[in-house]
Structures are given as structure tokens and as C-alpha cells.
Tab-separated table of C-alpha atoms in Angstrom:
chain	number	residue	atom	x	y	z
A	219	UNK	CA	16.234	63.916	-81.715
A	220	UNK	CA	16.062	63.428	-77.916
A	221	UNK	CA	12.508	63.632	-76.338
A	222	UNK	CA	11.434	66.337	-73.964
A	223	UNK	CA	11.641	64.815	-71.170
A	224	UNK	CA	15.166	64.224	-71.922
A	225	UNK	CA	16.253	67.495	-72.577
A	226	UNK	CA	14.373	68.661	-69.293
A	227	UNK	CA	16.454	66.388	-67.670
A	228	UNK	CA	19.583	67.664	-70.053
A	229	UNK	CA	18.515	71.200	-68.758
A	230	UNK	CA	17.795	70.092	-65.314
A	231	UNK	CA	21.619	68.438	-64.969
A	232	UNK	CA	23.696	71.289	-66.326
A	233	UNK	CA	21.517	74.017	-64.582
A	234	UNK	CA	22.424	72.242	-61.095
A	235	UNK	CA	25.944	71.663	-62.248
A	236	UNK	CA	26.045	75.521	-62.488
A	237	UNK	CA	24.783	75.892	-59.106
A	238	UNK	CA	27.061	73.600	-57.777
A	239	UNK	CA	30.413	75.796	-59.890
A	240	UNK	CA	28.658	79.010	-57.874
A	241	UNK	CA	28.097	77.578	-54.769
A	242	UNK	CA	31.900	76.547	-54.386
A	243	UNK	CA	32.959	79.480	-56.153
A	244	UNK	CA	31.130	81.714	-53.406
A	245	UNK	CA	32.615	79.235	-50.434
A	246	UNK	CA	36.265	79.479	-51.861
A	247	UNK	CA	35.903	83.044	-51.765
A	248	UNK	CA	34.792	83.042	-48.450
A	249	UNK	CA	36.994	80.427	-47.215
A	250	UNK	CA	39.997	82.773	-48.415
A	251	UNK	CA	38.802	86.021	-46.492
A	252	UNK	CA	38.567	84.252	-43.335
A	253	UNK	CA	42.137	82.836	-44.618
A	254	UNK	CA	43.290	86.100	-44.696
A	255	UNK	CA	41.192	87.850	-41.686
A	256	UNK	CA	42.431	85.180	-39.419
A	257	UNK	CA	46.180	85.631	-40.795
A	258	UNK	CA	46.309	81.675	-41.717
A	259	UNK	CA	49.491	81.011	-42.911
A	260	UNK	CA	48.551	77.176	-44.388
A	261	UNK	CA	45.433	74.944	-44.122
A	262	UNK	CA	45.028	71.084	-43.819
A	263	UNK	CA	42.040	70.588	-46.177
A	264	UNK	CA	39.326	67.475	-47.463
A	265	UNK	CA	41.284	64.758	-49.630
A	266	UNK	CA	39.721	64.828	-52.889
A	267	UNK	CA	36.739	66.861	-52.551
A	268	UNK	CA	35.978	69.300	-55.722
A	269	UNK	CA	36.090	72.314	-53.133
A	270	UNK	CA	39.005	71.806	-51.359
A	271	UNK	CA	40.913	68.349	-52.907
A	272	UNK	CA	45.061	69.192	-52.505
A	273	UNK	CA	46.793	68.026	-55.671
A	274	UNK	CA	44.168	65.598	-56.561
A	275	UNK	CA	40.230	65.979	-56.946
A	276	UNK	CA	37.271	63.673	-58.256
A	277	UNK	CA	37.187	63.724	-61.673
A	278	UNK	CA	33.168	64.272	-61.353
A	279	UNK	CA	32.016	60.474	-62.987
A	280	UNK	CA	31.281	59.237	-59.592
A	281	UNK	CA	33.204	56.208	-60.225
A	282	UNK	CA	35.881	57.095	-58.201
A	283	UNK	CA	38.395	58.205	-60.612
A	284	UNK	CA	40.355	61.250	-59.822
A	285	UNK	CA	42.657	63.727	-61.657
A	286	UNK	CA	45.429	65.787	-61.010
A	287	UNK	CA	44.640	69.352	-59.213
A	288	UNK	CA	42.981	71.498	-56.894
A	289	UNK	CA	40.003	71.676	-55.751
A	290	UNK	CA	38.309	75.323	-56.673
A	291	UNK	CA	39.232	76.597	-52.514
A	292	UNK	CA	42.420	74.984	-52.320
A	293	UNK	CA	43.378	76.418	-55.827
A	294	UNK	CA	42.213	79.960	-54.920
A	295	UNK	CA	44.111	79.614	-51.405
A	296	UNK	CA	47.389	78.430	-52.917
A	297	UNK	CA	47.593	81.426	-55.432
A	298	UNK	CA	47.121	83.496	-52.247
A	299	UNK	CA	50.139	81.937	-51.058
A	300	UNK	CA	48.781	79.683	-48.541
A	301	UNK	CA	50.432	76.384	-47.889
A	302	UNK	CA	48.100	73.846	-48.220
A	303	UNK	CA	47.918	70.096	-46.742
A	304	UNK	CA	45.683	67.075	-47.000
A	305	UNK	CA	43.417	66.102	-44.706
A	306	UNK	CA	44.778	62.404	-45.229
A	307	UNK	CA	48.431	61.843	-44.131
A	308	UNK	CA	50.569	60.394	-46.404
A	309	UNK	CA	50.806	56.863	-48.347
A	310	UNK	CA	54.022	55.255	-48.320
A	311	UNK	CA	55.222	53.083	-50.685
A	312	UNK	CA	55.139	48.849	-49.752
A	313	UNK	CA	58.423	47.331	-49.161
């Protein structure tokens, strides 16, 4: 059995996790009306970030690991139809 103050802290992790899920949830919604008010046809958004990562986001460890996908705006804006870029150019392979 764990002891309270581990469950407060339990409590205390997932509770802010939530906040954080709303929080971008409310931005990407935001993000795509001024998408669409300003008549954006594509965006150039933050490498990796949960929010706004383009094809590959933190995988939420904090080690550094990421996975495959959107972040929650960049997912929201592409199935607007937005064209969506990272804010990092390109790697290219070594010779």
C-alpha cells in the first residue's frame, strides 16, 4: 500500500497533467481560429514540443526520447487542412 504522502503526490502529478492536456487543448483551439481568421494557409511550428511538434513530439519521460506524431495544435491544424512545417530545417543524411 503506498503512503499518503505518496498518493498526494500520485494525485498531485496526474491532476497537473490534466491541466497541462486543457491548457494545450484550449491554445490549439485558439491557435486554429486565428489560423482561420487570418486565412493562414500553412504554419512553420516548434520542433518537438507536445503543442505544436510536426511529425515528431516528446514522448513525455523527459529523457529526451520522442515518438512519432503531432503535437495536440499541429494535429488539430493539419485536419483543418493547414500545411504545416518545422521550426527546424531539415537534417540531411552524412555522406
Amino acid at each position: 500500500m503506498q503512503t499518503p504522502v505518496e498518493l498526494a503526490r500520485q494525485q498531485w502529478q496526474e491532476g497537473y497533467r490534466r491541466l497541462q492536456e486543457e491548457a494545450r487543448a484550449e491554445g490549439a483551439e485558439e491557435t486554429l481560429r486565428l489560423a482561420r481568421l487570418s486565412g493562414a494557409e500553412g504554419a512553420i511550428l516548434k520542433a518537438r514540443s507536445p503543442s505544436c511538434g510536426v511529425c515528431a513530439v516528446y514522448d513525455g519521460s523527459f529523457t529526451g526520447r520522442l515518438r512519432p506524431g503531432d503535437g495536440v495544435a499541429a494535429a488539430l491544424l493539419r485536419r483543418a487542412g493547414i500545411t504545416l512545417r518545422s521550426g527546424e530545417p531539415p537534417t540531411l543524411p552524412h555522406p
